[in-house]
Amino acid sequence: MSIEPGLSRAHVDLDDPPHERFVALRRDLGVTSFGINLMTLEVGERGRIHRHERQEEVYVVLDGTLDLIVEGETHECARGDVVRVGPELRRQLVNRGPGRVVLLALGGSAEHAGRDGQAYASWEATEHAAPQEVPLPENLDADRLR
């Protein structure tokens, strides 16, 4: 597997998310090392009961209240909740209301590469170090804020 170089970008209008239940952002972004999907469930909608052979999933609830049923047990997940489900567990996503549920589903099956970041003290710097060894930059001055 090779990772695409460069930068790619997509936009999701969270005030008016797509009306499709499932939008595969991975393809739009050219991501090859993990899955990333935007999911929208209207009130009363639910997904299939499913599990994965190798892939663990993380759900990030962006809006609404998700009922995540795992092996028959319901877990209520509110806006801002982040939940991981292991590959062997059967799960189902359900929206019992009162409003629409919007979430990101991230999935991966390979071993995490670990911290491979390289930090620079400035844009002019050519030498890098581990991120924890480079101090955070000063905050922006008020005249540079939007």
Coordinates of N, CA and C in Angstrom, one line a residue:
M1 N 0.8 -1.2 0.0 CA 0.0 0.0 0.0 C 0.9 1.2 0.0
S2 N 0.6 2.2 -0.9 CA 1.4 3.4 -0.9 C 0.4 4.6 -0.5
I3 N 1.0 5.5 0.3 CA 0.2 6.6 0.7 C 0.4 7.8 -0.3
E4 N -0.7 8.4 -0.7 CA -0.7 9.5 -1.7 C 0.1 10.7 -1.1
P5 N 1.0 11.3 -1.9 CA 1.7 12.5 -1.4 C 0.8 13.7 -1.5
G6 N 1.2 14.8 -0.9 CA 0.5 16.1 -1.1 C -0.7 16.3 -0.2
L7 N -1.5 17.3 -0.5 CA -2.7 17.7 0.3 C -4.0 17.5 -0.6
S8 N -5.0 17.0 0.1 CA -6.3 16.9 -0.6 C -7.3 17.5 0.4
R9 N -8.5 17.9 -0.1 CA -9.4 18.6 0.7 C -10.9 18.2 0.3
A10 N -11.8 18.1 1.2 CA -13.2 17.9 0.9 C -13.9 18.9 1.9
H11 N -15.2 19.1 1.6 CA -16.0 20.0 2.5 C -17.3 19.3 2.8
V12 N -17.7 19.4 4.0 CA -19.0 18.8 4.4 C -19.7 20.0 5.1
D13 N -20.9 20.3 4.7 CA -21.7 21.3 5.3 C -22.5 20.7 6.4
L14 N -22.0 21.0 7.7 CA -22.6 20.3 8.8 C -23.9 20.9 9.2
D15 N -24.2 22.1 8.7 CA -25.5 22.7 8.9 C -26.6 22.1 8.0
D16 N -26.2 21.5 6.9 CA -27.0 20.8 5.9 C -26.3 19.7 5.3
P17 N -26.0 18.6 6.2 CA -25.2 17.5 5.7 C -25.9 16.8 4.5
P18 N -25.1 16.0 3.7 CA -25.7 15.3 2.6 C -26.8 14.4 3.1
H19 N -27.8 14.2 2.2 CA -29.0 13.4 2.6 C -28.7 11.9 2.3
E20 N -27.6 11.6 1.7 CA -27.2 10.2 1.6 C -26.8 9.7 3.0
R21 N -27.2 8.5 3.3 CA -26.8 7.9 4.6 C -25.3 7.8 4.7
F22 N -24.6 7.5 3.6 CA -23.2 7.1 3.7 C -22.4 7.8 2.6
V23 N -21.4 8.6 3.0 CA -20.6 9.3 2.0 C -19.2 8.9 2.3
A24 N -18.5 8.2 1.4 CA -17.2 7.7 1.6 C -16.2 8.8 1.3
L25 N -15.7 9.5 2.3 CA -14.8 10.6 2.2 C -13.4 10.1 1.8
R26 N -13.1 8.9 2.2 CA -11.8 8.3 1.9 C -11.4 8.5 0.4
R27 N -12.4 8.1 -0.5 CA -12.1 8.2 -1.9 C -11.9 9.7 -2.3
D28 N -12.8 10.6 -1.8 CA -12.6 12.0 -2.2 C -11.3 12.6 -1.8
L29 N -10.8 12.1 -0.7 CA -9.5 12.6 -0.1 C -8.3 11.8 -0.6
G30 N -8.5 10.7 -1.2 CA -7.4 9.8 -1.6 C -6.7 9.1 -0.4
V31 N -7.4 8.9 0.7 CA -6.8 8.2 1.8 C -6.7 6.8 1.6
T32 N -5.6 6.2 1.8 CA -5.4 4.8 1.6 C -5.1 3.9 2.8
S33 N -4.8 4.6 4.0 CA -4.4 3.8 5.1 C -5.5 3.6 6.1
F34 N -6.7 4.2 6.0 CA -7.8 4.0 6.8 C -9.1 4.5 6.2
G35 N -10.3 4.0 6.6 CA -11.5 4.5 6.1 C -12.1 5.7 6.8
I36 N -12.7 6.6 6.1 CA -13.4 7.7 6.8 C -14.7 8.0 6.1
N37 N -15.8 7.9 6.8 CA -17.1 8.0 6.1 C -18.0 8.9 7.0
L38 N -18.7 9.8 6.3 CA -19.7 10.6 6.9 C -21.0 9.9 6.8
M39 N -21.7 9.7 8.0 CA -22.9 9.0 8.0 C -24.0 9.9 8.5
T40 N -25.2 9.9 7.9 CA -26.3 10.7 8.3 C -27.5 9.8 8.5
L41 N -28.1 9.8 9.7 CA -29.3 9.0 10.0 C -30.4 9.9 10.3
E42 N -31.5 9.9 9.6 CA -32.7 10.7 9.9 C -33.4 9.9 11.1
V43 N -34.3 10.6 11.7 CA -35.1 10.0 12.8 C -35.7 8.7 12.4
G44 N -35.5 7.6 13.1 CA -36.1 6.3 12.8 C -35.3 5.4 12.0
E45 N -34.2 6.0 11.3 CA -33.4 5.2 10.5 C -32.4 4.4 11.3
R46 N -32.0 3.2 10.8 CA -30.9 2.4 11.4 C -30.1 1.7 10.4
G47 N -28.9 1.4 10.7 CA -28.0 0.7 9.8 C -28.1 -0.8 10.0
R48 N -27.4 -1.5 9.2 CA -27.4 -3.0 9.3 C -26.6 -3.4 10.5
I49 N -27.0 -4.5 11.1 CA -26.2 -5.2 12.1 C -25.0 -5.7 11.4
H50 N -23.8 -5.3 11.8 CA -22.6 -5.8 11.1 C -21.4 -5.9 12.1
R51 N -20.3 -6.5 11.6 CA -19.0 -6.6 12.3 C -18.0 -6.6 11.2
H52 N -16.7 -6.6 11.6 CA -15.6 -6.7 10.7 C -14.7 -7.8 11.0
E53 N -14.0 -8.3 10.0 CA -13.0 -9.4 10.3 C -11.8 -8.9 11.0
R54 N -11.3 -7.7 10.5 CA -10.0 -7.2 11.0 C -10.1 -5.7 11.4
Q55 N -11.1 -5.0 10.9 CA -11.1 -3.5 11.1 C -11.8 -3.1 12.4
E56 N -11.1 -2.3 13.2 CA -11.8 -1.6 14.3 C -12.3 -0.3 13.8
E57 N -13.4 0.2 14.4 CA -14.1 1.4 14.0 C -14.2 2.4 15.2
V58 N -14.1 3.7 14.8 CA -14.3 4.7 15.8 C -15.4 5.6 15.2
Y59 N -16.4 5.9 16.0 CA -17.5 6.8 15.7 C -17.4 8.1 16.4
V60 N -17.4 9.2 15.7 CA -17.4 10.5 16.3 C -18.8 11.2 16.0
V61 N -19.5 11.4 17.0 CA -20.9 11.9 16.9 C -20.8 13.5 16.7
L62 N -21.1 14.0 15.5 CA -21.0 15.4 15.3 C -22.3 16.1 15.6
D63 N -23.4 15.4 15.5 CA -24.7 16.1 15.8 C -25.7 15.0 16.1
G64 N -26.6 15.3 17.0 CA -27.7 14.4 17.4 C -27.3 13.4 18.5
T65 N -28.1 12.4 18.7 CA -27.9 11.4 19.7 C -28.0 10.0 19.0
L66 N -26.9 9.3 19.0 CA -26.8 8.0 18.3 C -27.0 6.9 19.4
D67 N -27.9 6.0 19.1 CA -27.9 4.7 19.8 C -27.0 3.7 19.1
L68 N -25.9 3.4 19.7 CA -25.0 2.4 19.2 C -25.3 1.1 20.0
I69 N -25.8 0.1 19.2 CA -26.1 -1.2 19.8 C -25.0 -2.1 19.5
V70 N -24.3 -2.6 20.6 CA -23.2 -3.5 20.5 C -23.5 -4.8 21.2
E71 N -23.6 -5.9 20.4 CA -23.9 -7.2 20.9 C -25.2 -7.2 21.7
G72 N -26.2 -6.4 21.2 CA -27.5 -6.3 21.8 C -27.7 -5.3 22.9
E73 N -26.6 -4.7 23.4 CA -26.6 -3.7 24.4 C -26.5 -2.3 23.8
T74 N -27.5 -1.4 24.2 CA -27.6 -0.1 23.7 C -26.7 0.9 24.5
H75 N -25.9 1.7 23.7 CA -25.0 2.7 24.3 C -25.5 4.0 23.7
E76 N -26.0 5.0 24.5 CA -26.4 6.3 24.0 C -25.2 7.2 23.8
C77 N -25.0 7.7 22.6 CA -23.8 8.5 22.3 C -24.3 9.9 21.9
A78 N -23.9 10.9 22.7 CA -24.3 12.3 22.4 C -23.3 13.0 21.5
R79 N -23.7 14.2 21.1 CA -22.9 15.0 20.3 C -21.5 15.2 21.0
G80 N -20.4 15.0 20.3 CA -19.1 15.1 20.9 C -18.5 13.8 21.4
D81 N -19.4 12.8 21.6 CA -18.8 11.5 22.0 C -18.0 10.8 20.9
V82 N -17.0 10.1 21.4 CA -16.1 9.3 20.5 C -16.1 7.9 21.1
V83 N -16.4 6.9 20.2 CA -16.5 5.5 20.7 C -15.7 4.6 19.7
R84 N -15.0 3.7 20.3 CA -14.3 2.7 19.5 C -15.0 1.3 19.7
V85 N -15.1 0.6 18.6 CA -15.7 -0.8 18.6 C -14.7 -1.7 17.9
G86 N -14.4 -2.8 18.6 CA -13.4 -3.8 18.1 C -14.0 -4.6 17.0
P87 N -13.2 -5.2 16.1 CA -13.7 -5.8 14.9 C -14.6 -7.0 15.2
E88 N -14.5 -7.7 16.2 CA -15.2 -8.9 16.4 C -16.6 -8.6 16.9
L89 N -16.9 -7.4 17.4 CA -18.2 -7.1 18.0 C -19.3 -6.7 16.9
R90 N -20.4 -7.3 17.0 CA -21.5 -6.9 16.1 C -22.1 -5.6 16.6
R91 N -22.4 -4.7 15.7 CA -22.9 -3.4 16.1 C -24.0 -2.9 15.1
Q92 N -24.8 -2.0 15.6 CA -25.8 -1.4 14.7 C -26.0 0.1 15.2
L93 N -26.1 1.0 14.2 CA -26.3 2.4 14.4 C -27.8 2.7 14.3
V94 N -28.3 3.4 15.3 CA -29.8 3.6 15.3 C -30.0 5.1 15.7
N95 N -31.0 5.7 15.0 CA -31.4 7.1 15.4 C -32.8 7.0 15.9
R96 N -33.0 7.1 17.3 CA -34.3 7.2 17.9 C -34.8 8.6 18.1
G97 N -34.1 9.6 17.6 CA -34.5 11.0 17.7 C -34.0 11.7 18.9
P98 N -34.3 12.9 19.1 CA -35.4 13.6 18.4 C -35.0 14.2 17.0
G99 N -33.7 14.4 16.7 CA -33.3 15.0 15.5 C -32.3 14.1 14.7
R100 N -31.8 14.6 13.6 CA -30.9 13.9 12.7 C -29.6 13.6 13.5
V101 N -29.0 12.5 13.1 CA -27.7 12.1 13.7 C -26.7 12.2 12.5
V102 N -25.6 12.9 12.8 CA -24.5 13.0 11.8 C -23.2 12.5 12.5
L103 N -22.5 11.6 11.9 CA -21.3 11.1 12.6 C -20.2 10.8 11.5
L104 N -19.0 10.8 12.0 CA -17.9 10.3 11.2 C -17.6 8.9 11.7
A105 N -17.4 8.0 10.8 CA -16.9 6.6 11.1 C -15.5 6.4 10.5
L106 N -14.6 6.1 11.3 CA -13.2 5.9 10.9 C -12.9 4.4 11.2
G107 N -12.2 3.8 10.2 CA -11.9 2.4 10.4 C -10.5 2.1 9.9
G108 N -9.8 1.2 10.5 CA -8.5 0.7 10.1 C -8.2 -0.6 10.6
S109 N -7.3 -1.3 9.9 CA -6.9 -2.7 10.4 C -5.4 -2.9 10.5
A110 N -4.6 -2.0 10.1 CA -3.2 -2.2 10.1 C -2.7 -1.7 11.5
E111 N -1.5 -2.1 11.9 CA -0.9 -1.7 13.1 C -0.6 -0.2 13.0
H112 N -0.9 0.6 14.0 CA -0.6 2.0 14.0 C 0.9 2.3 13.9
A113 N 1.3 3.2 13.0 CA 2.7 3.5 12.8 C 3.4 4.2 13.9
G114 N 2.7 4.7 14.9 CA 3.3 5.4 16.0 C 3.6 6.8 15.7
R115 N 4.2 7.5 16.6 CA 4.5 8.9 16.4 C 5.7 9.0 15.5
D116 N 5.4 9.4 14.2 CA 6.5 9.6 13.3 C 6.6 11.1 12.9
G117 N 6.1 12.0 13.7 CA 6.1 13.4 13.3 C 7.5 14.0 13.4
Q118 N 7.6 15.0 12.6 CA 8.9 15.8 12.5 C 8.5 17.3 12.6
A119 N 8.9 17.9 13.7 CA 8.5 19.3 13.9 C 9.6 20.3 13.6
Y120 N 9.2 21.5 13.2 CA 10.2 22.5 12.8 C 9.9 23.8 13.6
A121 N 10.9 24.5 14.0 CA 10.7 25.7 14.8 C 10.2 26.9 14.0
S122 N 10.3 26.9 12.7 CA 9.8 27.9 11.8 C 9.7 27.4 10.4
W123 N 9.1 28.2 9.5 CA 9.0 27.8 8.1 C 10.4 27.8 7.5
E124 N 11.3 28.6 8.0 CA 12.7 28.8 7.4 C 13.6 27.6 7.9
A125 N 13.2 27.0 9.0 CA 14.1 25.9 9.5 C 14.2 24.7 8.6
T126 N 15.4 24.1 8.5 CA 15.6 22.9 7.7 C 15.8 21.7 8.6
E127 N 16.2 21.9 9.9 CA 16.4 20.8 10.8 C 15.1 20.6 11.6
H128 N 14.8 19.3 11.8 CA 13.6 18.9 12.5 C 13.9 18.2 13.7
A129 N 12.9 18.0 14.6 CA 13.1 17.2 15.9 C 11.7 16.6 16.2
A130 N 11.7 15.7 17.2 CA 10.4 15.2 17.6 C 9.5 16.3 18.1
P131 N 8.2 16.2 17.8 CA 7.3 17.3 18.2 C 7.4 17.8 19.6
Q132 N 7.6 16.8 20.6 CA 7.6 17.2 22.0 C 8.9 17.9 22.3
E133 N 9.9 18.0 21.4 CA 11.1 18.7 21.7 C 11.1 20.1 21.1
V134 N 10.1 20.4 20.3 CA 10.0 21.8 19.7 C 9.0 22.5 20.5
P135 N 9.3 23.7 21.0 CA 8.3 24.5 21.8 C 7.1 24.9 20.8
L136 N 5.9 25.1 21.4 CA 4.8 25.6 20.7 C 5.1 27.0 20.3
P137 N 4.7 27.5 19.1 CA 4.9 28.9 18.8 C 4.0 29.8 19.6
E138 N 4.4 31.1 19.7 CA 3.6 32.1 20.4 C 2.2 32.2 19.7
N139 N 1.2 32.6 20.5 CA -0.1 32.8 19.9 C -0.1 34.0 18.9
L140 N -1.0 34.1 18.0 CA -1.1 35.2 17.1 C -1.4 36.5 17.8
D141 N -0.9 37.6 17.2 CA -1.2 38.9 17.7 C -2.6 39.2 17.3
A142 N -3.3 40.1 18.0 CA -4.7 40.4 17.8 C -4.9 40.9 16.3
D143 N -4.0 41.6 15.8 CA -4.1 42.2 14.4 C -4.1 41.1 13.3
R144 N -3.7 39.9 13.7 CA -3.7 38.8 12.7 C -4.9 37.9 12.8
L145 N -5.8 38.2 13.7 CA -7.0 37.3 13.9 C -8.1 37.8 12.9
R146 N -9.0 36.9 12.5 CA -10.1 37.2 11.6 C -11.1 37.9 12.4

